[in-house]
Amino acid sequence: MPFITSDQVQPEYDVAIVGSGAGGGQMAYTLTQAGLKCVMLESGRSYNPDTETAMFQRPDQSPLMGISTPDKFFGFSDATVNGGWTVPGEPYTQASDKPEEQFWWWRARMMGGRTNHWGRISLRNGQYDFKPYSRDGLGFDWPLNYKDVEPYYTKVEMLIGVYGTNEGLENTPNSPKGVLLPAPKGRASELYTQKHGKKLGIPVIPIHRAVLTKALDADKIPAKLHPKNPRAQKILADAMRGRAACFWATPCVRGCNIRANYQSTTVHLPPALATGNLDILSDAHAREILIGKDGKANGVLYINKKTRKEERVKAKAVVIAASSGETVRILLNTKNAQHPNGLANSTGLVGKYIMDTVGASVSGHVPALENLPPHNEDGAGGSHFYAPWWLYKEQLKGKLNFARGYHIEMGGSRGMPGGRNPAPSDFIKGAYGTKFKEEARRYYGSFVGYACRGEMIPNEGSFAELDPKVKDDYGIPVLKWHWKWSEHELNMALHASKTFGALIEAMGGTVRSKQVKTGHDIIEPGGKIIHEVGGALMGADPKKSVCNSWNQTWDVKNLFLCDGTPFPSNADKNPTLTIMALAWRTGDYIVEQARKGNL
């Protein structure tokens, strides 16, 4: 009985996993395929993408034609349920009243967490990204190299399905031949950007996204991923045959009931459940980790959100994969005589050095894209092309006033329109009737937008701690956020805005965004890009870090942190693929330790 209630919990499991998103889902998959008995705790409600995804609804069939609202920031049909920037009954606080010093904390209280909603952009970190301190003396190096993680990037890509191409660009790793699925064709605006990007030296190439452009090879991939485990091979093959290739129905943020894109609820959890080794508890709000007299973790104390009672699960090892903020909160709320300042916090570093991605965007109008023949460009529910960071050499020579880089994500197409005017009012100029239709057809698809996704360097001013006064509706102390952008991020955002303006002008277009003078004028608030990582620094020295290279806490040997919390840096590459790769790597380590009787 995989979905259980508190009264159906087994006396003891091998591993308790807190969180059901990318890290928790991957961990459950890896451990259960190897035969370990696991229980997963999810703070949100159960969620079934097969029945709850607005897969075939047009925008005009949704309230307000599906446009965003404060509680549905990404549109009416966005997959996030019981979550967003605010969660009823579960507040968080800010240390400062200044907007630029506040953190936006996105949470998804649902099975599968943020994986139901995310953009599916799946970029590998390169070697530079694992050793940033060695390149410029800022931040921290990881205690591992690209070659340590590379086999797991490949395994995750084969499991979830990622489209893209190998371009051999600097610090933009290729995947092994045959691993990536075919990339979709570029949209008109993407191809036009690619053409004119060359004038500025900007490489515009197919992006890597976790969306199936053709069915996965269920006859060969399972044997490669589980070479000595025929049962796991069969379970995975059955799961892969249950996934269909994308046919461009609706945006990926709605979720996907044909299982074409990756989300934990459709890719990781079904085969994990099929092993019979996984029990899942929903509405289980983890409060603290249980510690035995031997100093080892032996379970999780949680609040049953339906009954509001304290409950416990017991396990030989514990994995926390609840998102950086929530993992920090659980660790800091676990206090006892052995850990007076919170669990795994002997260094005082839990909650420190939290990072997000640098975001800044510029939009423009390109006359060459007007009056295109009627065509549909919905495509794979997100970007087909992007531009990886291209100025490594100039940066190394000291020609830029910021460290690290950003990649460019792009928008602009003739996809199915929603509730917005197909052309801005200053273009329509009061036209109505036939004239309005002509103007709408002329301008629709002629607007482009570019966004930077850049690396933030960890700093001492960006961290989370427990609020000494405020508790949530379940009596658990909440997080108080501190936030600070450094000059590196602010200068990067300003550089991006100038680059985007130059790109639009190179296309013969005009910039429509407001002119900016400083990075403060354009950089998005901390947390707004929903790439929060850090808070439990991974390192080689127990006196200067919280985790080792196996995501294992130094203080508690059978406690593992398998979301973005251990990240020592946050490369411009979106973090989800790295979270999954490290979780698989850690899962293999846990399996090995279990075989040795060390859990």
XYZ file of C-alpha atoms in Angstrom:
599
model
C 0.000 0.000 0.000
C 2.284 2.848 -1.192
C 0.124 5.886 -0.258
C -0.408 5.478 3.449
C -1.804 7.302 6.454
C -0.072 7.849 9.771
C -1.668 4.766 11.332
C -0.260 2.611 8.529
C 3.383 3.572 9.023
C 5.728 0.593 9.371
C 7.695 0.213 12.642
C 10.961 1.083 10.927
C 12.259 1.819 7.418
C 15.737 1.764 5.970
C 15.497 5.408 4.915
C 13.062 8.267 5.594
C 12.989 10.889 2.812
C 11.615 14.370 3.504
C 10.393 15.973 0.285
C 9.091 14.519 -2.991
C 10.589 16.873 -5.592
C 13.711 16.527 -7.711
C 16.090 15.433 -4.937
C 13.564 13.382 -2.976
C 12.119 11.781 -6.099
C 15.534 10.803 -7.424
C 16.558 9.462 -4.021
C 13.380 7.372 -3.726
C 13.933 5.994 -7.227
C 17.577 5.063 -6.600
C 17.100 3.506 -3.172
C 13.950 1.518 -3.889
C 15.312 0.077 -7.134
C 18.230 -1.190 -5.046
C 15.826 -2.836 -2.601
C 15.854 -0.432 0.361
C 12.583 0.140 2.206
C 11.744 3.854 2.222
C 9.092 6.203 3.525
C 8.605 9.616 1.911
C 7.076 12.588 3.739
C 5.489 15.361 1.698
C 4.262 18.502 3.429
C 1.635 19.189 0.768
C -1.301 17.240 -0.458
C -1.315 14.335 -2.839
C -1.476 15.312 -6.505
C -2.348 13.275 -9.569
C -1.163 14.805 -12.861
C -3.245 12.278 -14.813
C -6.483 13.825 -13.577
C -5.505 17.334 -12.442
C -3.624 18.686 -15.444
C -5.432 21.189 -17.675
C -3.783 19.510 -20.616
C -6.121 20.389 -23.448
C -7.796 23.588 -22.292
C -7.233 26.649 -24.436
C -6.517 29.912 -22.600
C -9.990 31.211 -23.453
C -11.495 28.279 -21.542
C -9.951 29.458 -18.262
C -11.094 32.330 -16.002
C -9.662 35.679 -17.119
C -8.440 33.771 -20.205
C -5.773 32.205 -18.038
C -3.771 35.360 -17.268
C -1.673 35.520 -14.106
C -3.040 36.729 -10.786
C -1.315 37.309 -7.411
C -2.165 33.768 -6.286
C -1.543 32.238 -9.728
C 1.537 34.119 -10.791
C 2.232 31.789 -13.739
C -1.343 31.656 -14.999
C -4.625 30.081 -13.963
C -3.659 26.562 -15.032
C -0.165 26.543 -13.500
C 0.446 23.179 -11.842
C 1.380 24.623 -8.450
C -1.396 23.916 -5.959
C -1.421 25.080 -2.338
C 1.714 27.112 -2.942
C 3.371 30.094 -4.499
C 4.985 33.191 -3.024
C 2.634 32.860 -0.075
C 1.230 29.752 1.608
C -1.800 30.242 3.884
C -0.901 29.569 7.502
C 2.802 29.230 6.728
C 4.358 32.712 6.705
C 7.977 33.767 6.612
C 9.482 37.052 7.711
C 12.057 39.558 6.477
C 14.883 41.104 8.481
C 14.652 44.366 6.517
C 11.871 46.631 5.309
C 13.871 47.562 2.218
C 12.541 45.779 -0.915
C 16.055 45.168 -2.245
C 16.937 43.318 0.971
C 13.959 40.960 0.936
C 13.682 37.388 -0.288
C 10.738 35.946 -2.209
C 10.258 32.362 -1.104
C 8.334 30.130 -3.546
C 6.986 26.920 -2.104
C 4.840 24.194 -3.675
C 2.893 22.285 -1.032
C 2.053 19.291 -3.235
C 3.328 15.864 -4.226
C 6.324 16.379 -6.480
C 6.931 19.932 -5.238
C 8.304 22.410 -7.750
C 8.990 19.721 -10.362
C 5.353 19.896 -11.416
C 5.760 23.494 -12.492
C 9.388 24.225 -13.379
C 10.796 25.217 -16.781
C 12.539 21.863 -17.392
C 15.766 23.620 -18.421
C 18.425 20.970 -17.759
C 21.971 22.319 -18.114
C 25.068 20.587 -16.816
C 27.497 22.511 -14.633
C 30.933 22.656 -16.260
C 34.335 22.204 -14.677
C 34.658 25.965 -14.028
C 31.389 25.831 -12.094
C 32.739 23.257 -9.640
C 35.921 25.247 -8.979
C 34.888 28.928 -9.062
C 37.144 30.011 -6.182
C 40.174 28.571 -7.972
C 39.398 30.785 -11.003
C 38.730 34.141 -9.381
C 39.241 33.813 -5.607
C 35.582 34.397 -4.761
C 33.153 32.111 -2.959
C 33.938 28.437 -2.513
C 35.154 25.478 -4.527
C 33.158 22.265 -4.526
C 34.971 19.261 -2.991
C 34.388 17.358 -6.235
C 35.054 17.801 -9.942
C 32.981 17.613 -13.075
C 34.321 14.129 -13.741
C 32.884 12.977 -10.386
C 29.385 14.064 -11.384
C 29.498 13.440 -15.150
C 28.359 9.765 -15.019
C 25.336 10.823 -12.979
C 24.426 13.686 -15.307
C 24.362 11.078 -18.073
C 22.258 8.628 -16.085
C 19.721 11.295 -15.124
C 19.452 12.522 -18.721
C 18.828 8.959 -19.909
C 16.193 8.409 -17.215
C 14.182 11.631 -17.500
C 14.735 12.374 -21.199
C 16.430 15.626 -22.241
C 16.417 17.214 -25.679
C 19.237 19.349 -27.029
C 22.458 19.313 -29.009
C 26.173 19.048 -28.289
C 27.960 22.230 -29.358
C 31.378 21.812 -27.698
C 31.374 25.346 -26.242
C 33.592 26.432 -23.355
C 32.339 25.252 -19.948
C 29.147 23.962 -21.603
C 29.591 20.171 -21.405
C 28.487 17.800 -24.100
C 26.495 14.703 -23.276
C 27.705 11.343 -24.549
C 26.629 10.506 -28.072
C 23.096 9.156 -28.260
C 21.962 10.423 -24.855
C 20.177 13.625 -25.878
C 16.844 13.542 -27.687
C 16.395 15.545 -30.913
C 16.016 19.279 -30.372
C 12.870 20.998 -31.685
C 13.218 23.446 -34.555
C 13.793 27.048 -33.632
C 10.900 29.471 -33.613
C 10.983 32.486 -35.921
C 12.145 34.888 -33.209
C 14.758 32.400 -31.964
C 16.180 31.859 -35.444
C 16.242 35.611 -36.058
C 18.012 36.087 -32.744
C 20.511 33.387 -33.692
C 21.234 35.117 -37.009
C 21.830 38.548 -35.497
C 23.458 37.266 -32.328
C 26.412 36.247 -34.485
C 27.072 39.945 -35.196
C 27.659 40.440 -31.475
C 29.504 37.180 -30.942
C 26.632 35.663 -28.967
C 26.182 31.915 -29.636
C 22.476 31.045 -29.851
C 21.990 27.271 -29.783
C 19.313 24.688 -28.930
C 18.653 24.571 -25.197
C 18.568 21.392 -23.104
C 15.119 20.697 -21.623
C 13.582 17.662 -19.934
C 10.857 17.063 -22.515
C 10.502 13.970 -24.702
C 10.668 14.806 -28.392
C 10.490 11.092 -29.099
C 9.754 8.046 -26.982
C 12.595 6.798 -24.800
C 14.252 3.542 -25.841
C 12.698 1.234 -23.246
C 14.468 -1.773 -24.773
C 18.009 -0.476 -24.175
C 18.132 2.332 -21.568
C 16.994 0.273 -18.520
C 19.804 -2.243 -19.075
C 22.330 0.601 -19.187
C 21.021 2.202 -15.999
C 20.588 -1.007 -14.000
C 23.006 -3.532 -15.574
C 22.845 -6.108 -12.771
C 19.243 -5.633 -11.709
C 16.722 -7.317 -14.064
C 13.759 -6.412 -11.856
C 14.670 -2.732 -11.927
C 15.127 -2.992 -15.685
C 11.598 -4.351 -16.135
C 10.030 -1.768 -13.833
C 11.785 1.095 -15.598
C 10.974 -0.276 -19.057
C 7.283 -0.423 -18.141
C 7.448 3.145 -16.828
C 9.190 4.410 -19.964
C 6.579 2.782 -22.202
C 3.950 4.744 -20.282
C 5.432 8.050 -21.438
C 4.544 9.621 -24.790
C 6.464 12.103 -26.887
C 5.386 15.743 -26.618
C 2.911 16.943 -29.231
C 2.992 20.609 -28.189
C -0.374 20.660 -26.431
C 0.014 23.192 -23.598
C 2.737 24.974 -21.597
C 4.844 22.657 -19.446
C 4.094 24.663 -16.285
C 0.647 23.082 -16.278
C 2.162 19.632 -15.760
C 1.798 16.834 -18.276
C -0.618 13.904 -18.134
C 0.976 12.111 -21.088
C 4.241 12.190 -19.091
C 6.219 13.779 -21.915
C 8.048 16.165 -19.622
C 9.901 15.372 -16.431
C 8.182 15.847 -13.130
C 8.780 13.727 -10.062
C 5.134 12.665 -9.927
C 5.233 11.068 -13.385
C 8.859 9.962 -13.823
C 10.495 9.229 -10.466
C 7.658 8.165 -8.174
C 5.747 5.642 -10.367
C 8.703 3.243 -10.848
C 9.751 3.758 -7.219
C 6.257 2.790 -6.097
C 6.231 -0.177 -8.484
C 9.105 -1.739 -6.542
C 6.825 -2.129 -3.522
C 9.571 -0.568 -1.414
C 8.125 2.931 -1.031
C 5.442 4.264 1.289
C 4.339 7.882 0.818
C 2.780 10.104 3.455
C 1.211 13.321 2.198
C 0.215 16.270 4.435
C 3.161 15.327 6.659
C 4.797 18.609 7.737
C 8.291 17.715 8.999
C 9.255 19.637 12.134
C 12.487 18.043 13.285
C 14.794 15.063 12.874
C 14.800 12.463 15.635
C 18.214 11.724 17.143
C 19.089 8.632 19.159
C 21.399 8.363 22.158
C 24.106 7.165 19.784
C 23.973 10.536 18.034
C 22.536 9.084 14.833
C 19.330 10.184 13.106
C 16.618 7.597 13.595
C 13.483 9.178 12.220
C 11.381 12.269 11.584
C 8.867 14.072 13.783
C 6.098 15.630 11.713
C 2.742 17.301 12.077
C -0.154 15.500 10.434
C -1.798 18.486 8.753
C -5.202 16.803 8.698
C -5.321 15.928 12.400
C -2.709 18.489 13.615
C -1.205 15.756 15.767
C 2.495 15.062 16.220
C 3.512 11.829 14.545
C 6.792 9.969 14.031
C 8.407 7.702 11.469
C 11.462 5.658 12.365
C 14.313 4.880 9.980
C 17.949 3.806 9.949
C 18.925 6.871 7.900
C 17.307 10.180 6.964
C 17.441 12.187 3.745
C 16.168 15.777 3.734
C 15.248 17.120 0.295
C 12.682 19.739 1.183
C 14.237 22.748 -0.715
C 17.016 24.871 0.722
C 14.852 27.084 2.900
C 12.725 24.289 4.295
C 15.726 22.016 4.895
C 17.463 24.806 6.818
C 14.303 25.342 8.826
C 14.052 21.659 9.801
C 17.725 21.539 10.822
C 17.509 24.708 12.925
C 14.297 23.501 14.580
C 16.018 20.265 15.647
C 17.609 21.268 18.950
C 18.696 19.122 21.866
C 21.573 18.793 24.293
C 23.771 17.350 21.577
C 22.829 20.034 19.069
C 21.911 23.212 20.986
C 22.208 25.420 17.879
C 20.378 23.095 15.535
C 21.222 19.833 13.842
C 24.450 19.517 11.826
C 25.263 23.067 12.875
C 28.445 22.704 14.932
C 30.091 25.190 12.557
C 27.223 27.674 12.775
C 26.942 27.539 8.973
C 23.413 26.116 8.635
C 21.335 28.782 6.907
C 24.366 30.727 5.659
C 25.342 31.533 2.079
C 21.938 31.051 0.487
C 21.858 32.013 -3.187
C 19.394 32.598 -6.010
C 19.960 33.211 -9.719
C 20.502 36.730 -11.074
C 17.512 37.737 -13.183
C 17.027 40.760 -15.449
C 14.938 41.117 -18.580
C 14.451 43.455 -21.539
C 11.766 43.388 -24.238
C 11.602 44.918 -27.661
C 9.735 45.188 -30.948
C 11.221 43.834 -34.185
C 9.522 45.032 -37.430
C 11.035 42.149 -39.413
C 8.770 39.797 -37.446
C 5.587 41.680 -38.393
C 3.005 40.251 -40.787
C 4.447 36.745 -40.784
C 2.259 34.124 -42.479
C -0.225 32.635 -39.968
C 1.440 29.759 -38.155
C 1.542 28.193 -34.708
C 4.668 28.169 -32.570
C 3.484 26.655 -29.274
C 6.259 24.080 -29.468
C 7.726 22.285 -26.480
C 6.076 24.461 -23.842
C 9.184 26.562 -23.230
C 12.412 27.690 -24.856
C 13.812 25.879 -27.878
C 16.973 27.998 -28.058
C 19.171 29.897 -25.616
C 22.623 31.478 -25.429
C 25.161 30.019 -22.982
C 27.649 32.416 -21.367
C 30.195 33.347 -24.002
C 32.643 35.840 -22.440
C 34.869 33.556 -20.351
C 38.070 34.741 -22.029
C 37.227 38.437 -21.712
C 36.334 37.902 -18.073
C 39.576 36.074 -17.380
C 41.483 39.041 -18.827
C 39.703 41.409 -16.439
C 37.680 43.198 -19.115
C 34.370 42.885 -17.246
C 33.414 44.510 -13.956
C 31.792 41.390 -12.520
C 32.781 37.791 -11.896
C 30.972 34.756 -13.290
C 28.495 34.617 -16.136
C 24.899 34.468 -17.285
C 23.026 32.665 -20.003
C 20.243 34.194 -22.049
C 16.733 32.786 -22.129
C 14.440 34.132 -24.824
C 10.769 34.603 -25.514
C 8.751 35.720 -28.497
C 6.584 33.600 -30.745
C 3.206 33.146 -32.327
C 1.950 30.683 -29.746
C -1.693 30.451 -28.805
C -2.638 33.830 -27.259
C -4.096 34.166 -23.799
C -5.954 36.967 -22.102
C -3.607 39.732 -23.070
C -3.973 42.136 -25.972
C -2.069 40.577 -28.923
C -0.398 43.945 -29.484
C 0.263 46.743 -26.973
C -2.254 49.581 -26.953
C 0.293 52.116 -28.223
C 0.567 50.021 -31.395
C -3.149 49.441 -31.835
C -3.912 53.172 -31.297
C -7.636 52.794 -30.728
C -8.322 50.667 -33.797
C -11.485 48.546 -33.750
C -13.374 46.135 -35.989
C -11.558 45.110 -39.166
C -8.740 47.566 -38.535
C -8.125 46.063 -35.073
C -7.925 42.542 -36.556
C -5.469 43.726 -39.207
C -3.279 45.414 -36.622
C -3.408 42.408 -34.303
C -2.350 40.064 -37.116
C 0.405 42.477 -38.126
C 2.016 42.859 -34.740
C 1.332 39.483 -33.117
C 4.639 37.639 -32.740
C 6.792 40.705 -33.475
C 7.740 41.270 -29.827
C 10.761 39.610 -28.234
C 12.045 39.331 -24.694
C 15.403 38.339 -23.274
C 16.198 37.359 -19.707
C 19.524 36.755 -18.043
C 20.000 33.867 -15.661
C 23.279 34.572 -13.934
C 25.507 33.239 -11.209
C 25.290 34.769 -7.756
C 28.404 34.620 -5.575
C 27.600 33.538 -1.995
C 27.918 36.349 0.545
C 27.542 36.672 4.315
C 24.564 39.017 3.955
C 22.292 36.412 2.361
C 21.059 33.861 4.882
C 18.069 32.497 6.776
C 17.538 32.028 10.502
C 14.634 31.148 12.754
C 12.348 34.010 13.662
C 12.334 34.147 17.493
C 8.689 35.258 17.654
C 6.682 34.034 14.668
C 5.365 30.482 14.276
C 3.220 28.926 11.565
C -0.261 27.540 12.118
C 1.273 24.248 13.235
C 3.341 25.845 15.992
C 6.668 25.607 14.163
C 9.049 28.613 14.172
C 9.331 30.190 10.715
C 12.295 31.475 8.755
C 13.477 35.067 8.774
C 15.292 36.032 5.563
C 18.271 38.328 5.118
C 19.263 39.313 1.586
C 21.996 41.239 -0.178
C 23.136 41.480 -3.795
C 26.820 42.287 -4.246
C 28.284 44.599 -6.889
C 29.062 41.526 -8.999
C 25.387 40.645 -9.421
C 24.306 44.265 -9.887
C 26.950 44.895 -12.556
C 26.031 41.628 -14.250
C 22.375 42.650 -14.471
C 23.343 46.005 -15.983
C 25.631 44.277 -18.498
C 22.779 41.972 -19.482
C 20.380 44.863 -20.040
C 22.892 46.603 -22.328
C 23.543 43.359 -24.213
C 19.855 42.759 -24.766
C 19.388 46.316 -26.020
C 22.257 45.876 -28.467
C 20.807 42.558 -29.621
C 17.369 44.019 -30.284
C 18.887 46.937 -32.189
C 21.043 44.531 -34.221
C 17.778 42.885 -35.274
C 16.512 46.244 -36.486
C 14.191 46.575 -33.514
C 13.568 49.040 -30.711
C 13.763 48.447 -26.967
C 10.438 48.800 -25.156
C 11.687 48.332 -21.585
C 12.514 51.381 -19.485
C 16.038 52.694 -19.588
C 18.139 51.734 -16.582
C 21.263 53.286 -15.093
C 22.230 50.851 -12.351
C 21.853 47.174 -11.623
C 19.383 48.041 -8.862
C 17.042 49.382 -11.553
C 16.663 46.035 -13.295
C 17.744 43.105 -11.105
C 14.908 40.862 -9.903
C 14.374 40.442 -6.134
C 16.200 37.626 -4.377
C 14.269 34.371 -4.725
C 12.201 35.628 -7.660
C 13.875 33.201 -10.084
C 13.029 30.277 -7.729
C 16.548 28.861 -7.769
C 17.253 29.046 -4.036
C 20.278 26.940 -3.169
C 22.844 26.931 -0.366
C 22.397 27.018 3.382
C 24.391 23.885 4.261
C 27.762 24.364 2.625
C 29.446 21.324 1.054
C 33.205 21.185 1.607
C 36.291 19.107 2.309
C 36.918 20.481 5.824
C 34.459 19.548 8.648
C 35.379 22.773 10.455
C 34.387 24.949 7.487
C 31.397 23.149 5.990
C 28.188 21.270 6.844
C 28.307 18.392 4.323
C 30.954 16.338 2.605
C 30.987 15.509 -1.102
C 28.379 12.764 -0.548
C 25.804 15.293 0.744
C 26.402 13.636 4.128
C 26.455 15.919 7.154
C 29.709 15.889 9.055
C 27.967 15.958 12.434
C 25.435 13.169 11.824
C 26.780 10.411 9.594
C 23.437 8.934 8.577
C 21.839 12.285 7.673
C 21.981 13.402 4.033
C 20.848 16.680 2.439
C 19.807 16.079 -1.153
C 18.293 19.265 -2.526
C 20.186 22.454 -3.378
C 21.163 23.106 0.243
C 24.755 21.795 0.002
C 25.583 23.847 -3.141
C 28.771 25.894 -2.511
C 28.030 27.977 -5.611
C 25.102 28.568 -7.929
C 26.281 28.510 -11.534
C 24.222 30.239 -14.197
C 23.010 26.751 -15.140
C 19.577 25.969 -13.706
C 20.167 23.780 -10.611
C 17.614 20.965 -10.962
C 19.687 18.602 -13.124
C 22.623 18.945 -10.718
C 20.338 18.283 -7.734
C 19.187 15.040 -9.357
C 22.695 13.969 -10.379
C 24.051 14.498 -6.870
C 21.025 12.753 -5.336
C 21.620 9.679 -7.523
C 25.312 9.724 -6.591
C 24.444 9.985 -2.892
C 21.812 7.268 -3.277
C 24.443 4.875 -4.602
C 26.613 5.765 -1.615
C 23.761 5.057 0.811
C 23.062 1.717 -0.858
C 26.714 0.771 -0.484
C 26.714 1.813 3.173
C 23.560 -0.238 3.752
C 25.203 -3.305 2.248
C 28.103 -2.841 4.644
C 25.704 -2.502 7.564
C 26.721 1.090 8.230
C 23.318 2.771 8.236
